[in-house]
Amino acid sequence: MATDVINVQGLSKHFGELEVLRDISLRIKGGEVVVIFGRSGSGKSTLLRCLNFLEEPSAGAIEIEGVCVEVGPALRARREKIHQIRRSCGMVFQEFNLFPHFTVLENIMEAPCTVKGESRTKASARAKELLERVGLVEKADEYPIRLSGGQKQRVAIARALAMEPGIMLFDEPTSALDPELIGEVLAAMHDLAKDGMTMLVVTHEMGFAREVADRMLFMHEGQIIEDGPPSKVLNSPEDERTKRFLEAVL
């Protein structure tokens, strides 16, 4: 039986007086694909950003792949744990955030060379393997400006995978794309799921959730109010707020 690779206890996040996350507790097993959905402002993206400490939580504890960080002062030992968690979690953003002055290959090589100290030879070979995986090996020497949105996002996925994370976090990875380009990004994510990657995906792509997700979480006003397999959440949600949301989007 798969063990928990993410364990969140009592997570809260405030921006001044605004409470964005309220006492969230969550466990995710290795290999699970979990889709997080809900209205804008419900806390979905903030939850992902707290998991790898792009946002500093206001309260609670986060344990990822055995490394536990509790909210508290920025002590040296705590900072090292946060670095470990960030190395465990690859993240793909709504905006692609590629370096415009680097080629596709260089974008993927940058983090392994800079953060892990890999040789350029090793990083280049790995980058080419990842480009093959996302179907873009022929674009290795192109610059991002010459890529479509869907291609940029697939490069962003390859770049995140270059650090060999155990977990991938996707923050609305298709929302900035034209409709005809969404499918190619979802296909790359589908392949990752088939390979057993643990994934948390913030998305409104309900077709992807129905086909790929093991669990769906519905967030409302900073809380998880629905948690279950897609067949149950999409077809017979328990909470009336989930039902109203799905009626509006399906």
Coordinates of C-alpha atoms in Angstrom, one line a residue:
M1 CA 0.0 0.0 0.0
A2 CA 1.3 3.4 -1.0
T3 CA 2.5 5.6 1.9
D4 CA 1.8 9.3 2.4
V5 CA 4.2 11.6 0.6
I6 CA 2.4 14.8 1.6
N7 CA 1.0 15.4 5.0
V8 CA -0.5 18.8 5.8
Q9 CA -1.7 19.6 9.3
G10 CA -3.6 22.8 10.3
L11 CA -2.4 24.9 7.4
S12 CA -3.6 28.5 7.4
K13 CA -2.5 31.5 5.4
H14 CA -3.4 35.2 6.0
F15 CA -2.6 38.2 3.8
G16 CA -3.1 41.0 6.4
E17 CA -6.7 40.7 7.5
L18 CA -7.6 38.4 4.6
E19 CA -7.7 34.7 5.6
V20 CA -7.0 32.8 2.4
L21 CA -6.5 29.3 3.8
R22 CA -8.3 28.1 7.0
D23 CA -7.0 25.1 9.0
I24 CA -6.4 22.7 6.1
S25 CA -5.3 19.1 6.8
L26 CA -4.6 16.9 3.9
R27 CA -2.8 13.6 3.1
I28 CA -1.7 12.4 -0.3
K29 CA -0.2 9.1 -1.1
G30 CA 2.7 8.4 -3.5
G31 CA 1.5 8.1 -7.1
E32 CA -1.9 9.8 -6.5
V33 CA -3.1 12.3 -9.0
V34 CA -5.2 14.9 -7.1
V35 CA -7.2 17.7 -8.9
I36 CA -8.0 20.8 -6.9
F37 CA -10.8 22.9 -8.2
G38 CA -13.1 25.8 -7.1
R39 CA -14.0 29.4 -7.8
S40 CA -11.4 32.1 -8.2
G41 CA -10.1 33.3 -4.8
S42 CA -10.9 30.0 -3.0
G43 CA -7.3 29.4 -2.1
K44 CA -6.3 26.8 -4.6
S45 CA -3.1 28.4 -5.9
T46 CA -2.1 29.6 -2.5
L47 CA -2.3 26.0 -1.2
L48 CA 0.1 24.9 -3.9
R49 CA 2.4 27.8 -3.2
C50 CA 2.5 27.1 0.5
L51 CA 3.4 23.4 -0.1
N52 CA 6.8 24.5 -1.6
F53 CA 7.0 27.6 0.5
L54 CA 6.7 30.1 -2.3
E55 CA 4.3 31.6 0.2
E56 CA 5.1 31.4 3.9
P57 CA 2.2 29.7 5.8
S58 CA 0.7 31.6 8.7
A59 CA 0.2 28.4 10.8
G60 CA 0.5 24.6 10.6
A61 CA 3.0 22.0 9.5
I62 CA 3.9 20.6 6.1
E63 CA 5.6 17.2 5.6
I64 CA 6.8 16.2 2.1
E65 CA 8.6 13.0 1.5
G66 CA 9.6 12.7 5.1
V67 CA 10.8 16.3 5.6
C68 CA 8.6 18.2 8.0
V69 CA 8.5 22.0 8.4
E70 CA 6.5 23.8 11.0
V71 CA 5.6 27.4 10.8
G72 CA 8.1 29.4 12.8
P73 CA 11.2 31.6 12.6
A74 CA 13.6 31.3 9.6
L75 CA 16.1 29.2 11.5
R76 CA 19.0 27.7 9.5
A77 CA 17.8 24.1 10.0
R78 CA 14.3 25.1 8.9
R79 CA 15.7 26.9 5.8
E80 CA 17.6 23.7 4.8
K81 CA 14.4 21.7 5.2
I82 CA 12.6 24.1 2.9
H83 CA 15.3 23.7 0.3
Q84 CA 14.8 19.9 0.5
I85 CA 11.1 20.3 0.0
R86 CA 11.6 22.5 -3.0
R87 CA 13.9 20.0 -4.6
S88 CA 11.2 17.3 -4.0
C89 CA 8.5 19.4 -5.7
G90 CA 8.6 20.4 -9.3
M91 CA 6.2 23.3 -10.1
V92 CA 4.5 24.4 -13.4
F93 CA 2.8 27.8 -13.4
Q94 CA 0.0 29.3 -15.3
E95 CA 2.5 31.6 -17.0
F96 CA 5.4 29.6 -18.4
N97 CA 8.3 31.7 -16.9
L98 CA 10.9 30.5 -19.4
F99 CA 14.1 32.5 -19.6
P100 CA 13.7 34.4 -22.9
H101 CA 17.5 34.7 -23.5
F102 CA 18.1 30.9 -23.1
T103 CA 17.3 28.3 -25.8
V104 CA 14.8 25.5 -24.9
L105 CA 17.7 23.2 -24.0
E106 CA 19.4 25.8 -21.9
N107 CA 16.2 26.5 -20.0
I108 CA 16.0 22.8 -19.0
M109 CA 19.7 22.6 -18.1
E110 CA 19.9 25.7 -16.0
A111 CA 18.5 24.4 -12.6
P112 CA 20.4 21.0 -12.6
C113 CA 23.7 22.8 -13.4
T114 CA 23.2 25.8 -11.0
V115 CA 21.4 24.1 -8.1
K116 CA 22.7 20.5 -8.3
G117 CA 26.1 21.2 -9.8
E118 CA 25.6 18.8 -12.6
S119 CA 28.0 18.9 -15.5
R120 CA 26.7 20.5 -18.7
T121 CA 27.2 17.2 -20.5
K122 CA 25.0 15.3 -18.1
A123 CA 22.4 18.0 -17.9
S124 CA 22.3 18.3 -21.7
A125 CA 21.7 14.6 -22.1
R126 CA 19.0 14.6 -19.5
A127 CA 17.4 17.7 -21.1
K128 CA 17.2 16.0 -24.5
E129 CA 15.6 12.9 -22.9
L130 CA 13.0 15.1 -21.4
L131 CA 12.3 17.0 -24.6
E132 CA 11.8 13.6 -26.3
R133 CA 9.3 12.8 -23.5
V134 CA 7.2 15.9 -24.1
G135 CA 7.6 15.7 -27.9
L136 CA 9.8 18.7 -28.5
V137 CA 13.3 17.4 -29.1
E138 CA 13.3 19.2 -32.5
K139 CA 12.9 22.5 -30.6
A140 CA 16.0 22.2 -28.5
D141 CA 17.9 25.1 -30.1
E142 CA 14.9 27.4 -30.5
Y143 CA 14.3 30.4 -28.2
P144 CA 11.0 30.6 -26.3
I145 CA 9.7 33.5 -28.5
R146 CA 9.5 31.1 -31.4
L147 CA 7.3 28.6 -29.5
S148 CA 3.5 28.4 -29.2
G149 CA 1.9 28.6 -25.8
G150 CA 1.4 24.9 -25.7
Q151 CA 5.1 24.2 -26.6
K152 CA 6.3 26.7 -23.9
Q153 CA 4.2 24.9 -21.3
R154 CA 5.6 21.5 -22.3
V155 CA 9.1 22.9 -22.0
A156 CA 8.1 24.2 -18.6
I157 CA 7.1 20.7 -17.6
A158 CA 10.4 19.3 -18.9
R159 CA 12.3 22.0 -17.0
A160 CA 10.5 21.0 -13.7
L161 CA 11.2 17.3 -14.4
A162 CA 14.9 18.0 -14.9
M163 CA 15.3 18.3 -11.1
E164 CA 14.0 14.8 -10.8
P165 CA 11.2 15.7 -8.3
G166 CA 9.1 13.1 -6.6
I167 CA 6.0 15.3 -6.8
M168 CA 4.7 17.7 -9.5
L169 CA 2.6 20.7 -8.7
F170 CA 0.6 22.3 -11.5
D171 CA -1.0 25.7 -11.0
E172 CA -3.7 26.1 -13.7
P173 CA -1.2 25.0 -16.4
T174 CA -3.7 25.4 -19.3
S175 CA -5.5 28.6 -18.4
A176 CA -3.2 30.9 -20.4
L177 CA -3.5 28.7 -23.5
D178 CA -5.7 29.0 -26.6
P179 CA -8.3 26.2 -26.7
E180 CA -6.6 24.3 -29.5
L181 CA -3.3 24.1 -27.5
I182 CA -4.7 22.7 -24.3
G183 CA -4.8 19.1 -25.4
E184 CA -1.1 18.8 -26.0
V185 CA -0.3 20.0 -22.5
L186 CA -2.9 17.7 -20.9
A187 CA -1.5 14.8 -22.9
A188 CA 2.0 15.4 -21.4
M189 CA 0.5 15.5 -18.0
H190 CA -1.5 12.3 -18.7
D191 CA 1.7 10.5 -19.6
L192 CA 3.3 11.6 -16.3
A193 CA 0.3 10.2 -14.4
K194 CA 0.6 6.9 -16.2
D195 CA 4.3 6.8 -15.2
G196 CA 3.2 7.0 -11.5
M197 CA 4.2 10.6 -10.8
T198 CA 2.5 12.1 -7.7
M199 CA 0.6 15.2 -9.0
L200 CA -1.4 18.0 -7.5
V201 CA -3.2 19.9 -10.3
V202 CA -5.2 23.1 -9.9
T203 CA -7.4 23.1 -13.0
H204 CA -11.0 23.6 -14.3
E205 CA -10.4 20.9 -17.0
M206 CA -13.1 18.5 -15.7
G207 CA -12.5 16.0 -18.6
F208 CA -8.9 15.6 -17.5
A209 CA -10.0 15.2 -13.9
R210 CA -12.6 12.6 -14.8
E211 CA -10.1 10.6 -16.9
V212 CA -6.8 10.9 -14.9
A213 CA -7.4 12.0 -11.3
D214 CA -7.6 9.6 -8.4
R215 CA -9.1 12.2 -6.1
M216 CA -10.8 15.6 -6.5
L217 CA -10.7 18.3 -3.9
F218 CA -13.2 21.2 -4.1
M219 CA -12.1 24.4 -2.3
H220 CA -14.4 27.1 -1.0
E221 CA -13.4 30.2 0.9
G222 CA -10.0 28.7 2.0
Q223 CA -11.3 25.2 3.0
I224 CA -11.5 21.8 1.4
I225 CA -15.2 21.0 1.5
E226 CA -15.3 18.0 -0.8
D227 CA -12.8 15.2 -1.2
G228 CA -13.4 12.0 -3.2
P229 CA -12.9 10.1 -6.4
P230 CA -14.0 11.8 -9.6
S231 CA -16.9 9.5 -10.1
K232 CA -18.4 10.5 -6.8
V233 CA -17.4 14.2 -6.8
L234 CA -18.6 14.9 -10.3
N235 CA -21.7 12.7 -10.3
S236 CA -23.0 12.9 -6.7
P237 CA -21.2 15.6 -4.7
E238 CA -22.1 15.7 -1.0
D239 CA -21.9 19.5 -0.5
E240 CA -24.4 21.8 -2.0
R241 CA -21.7 24.4 -2.9
T242 CA -19.8 21.8 -4.9
K243 CA -23.0 20.9 -6.7
R244 CA -23.8 24.5 -7.6
F245 CA -20.3 25.0 -8.9
L246 CA -20.3 21.9 -11.1
E247 CA -23.8 22.8 -12.5
A248 CA -22.2 26.1 -13.7
V249 CA -19.1 24.6 -15.3
L250 CA -20.2 21.2 -16.7

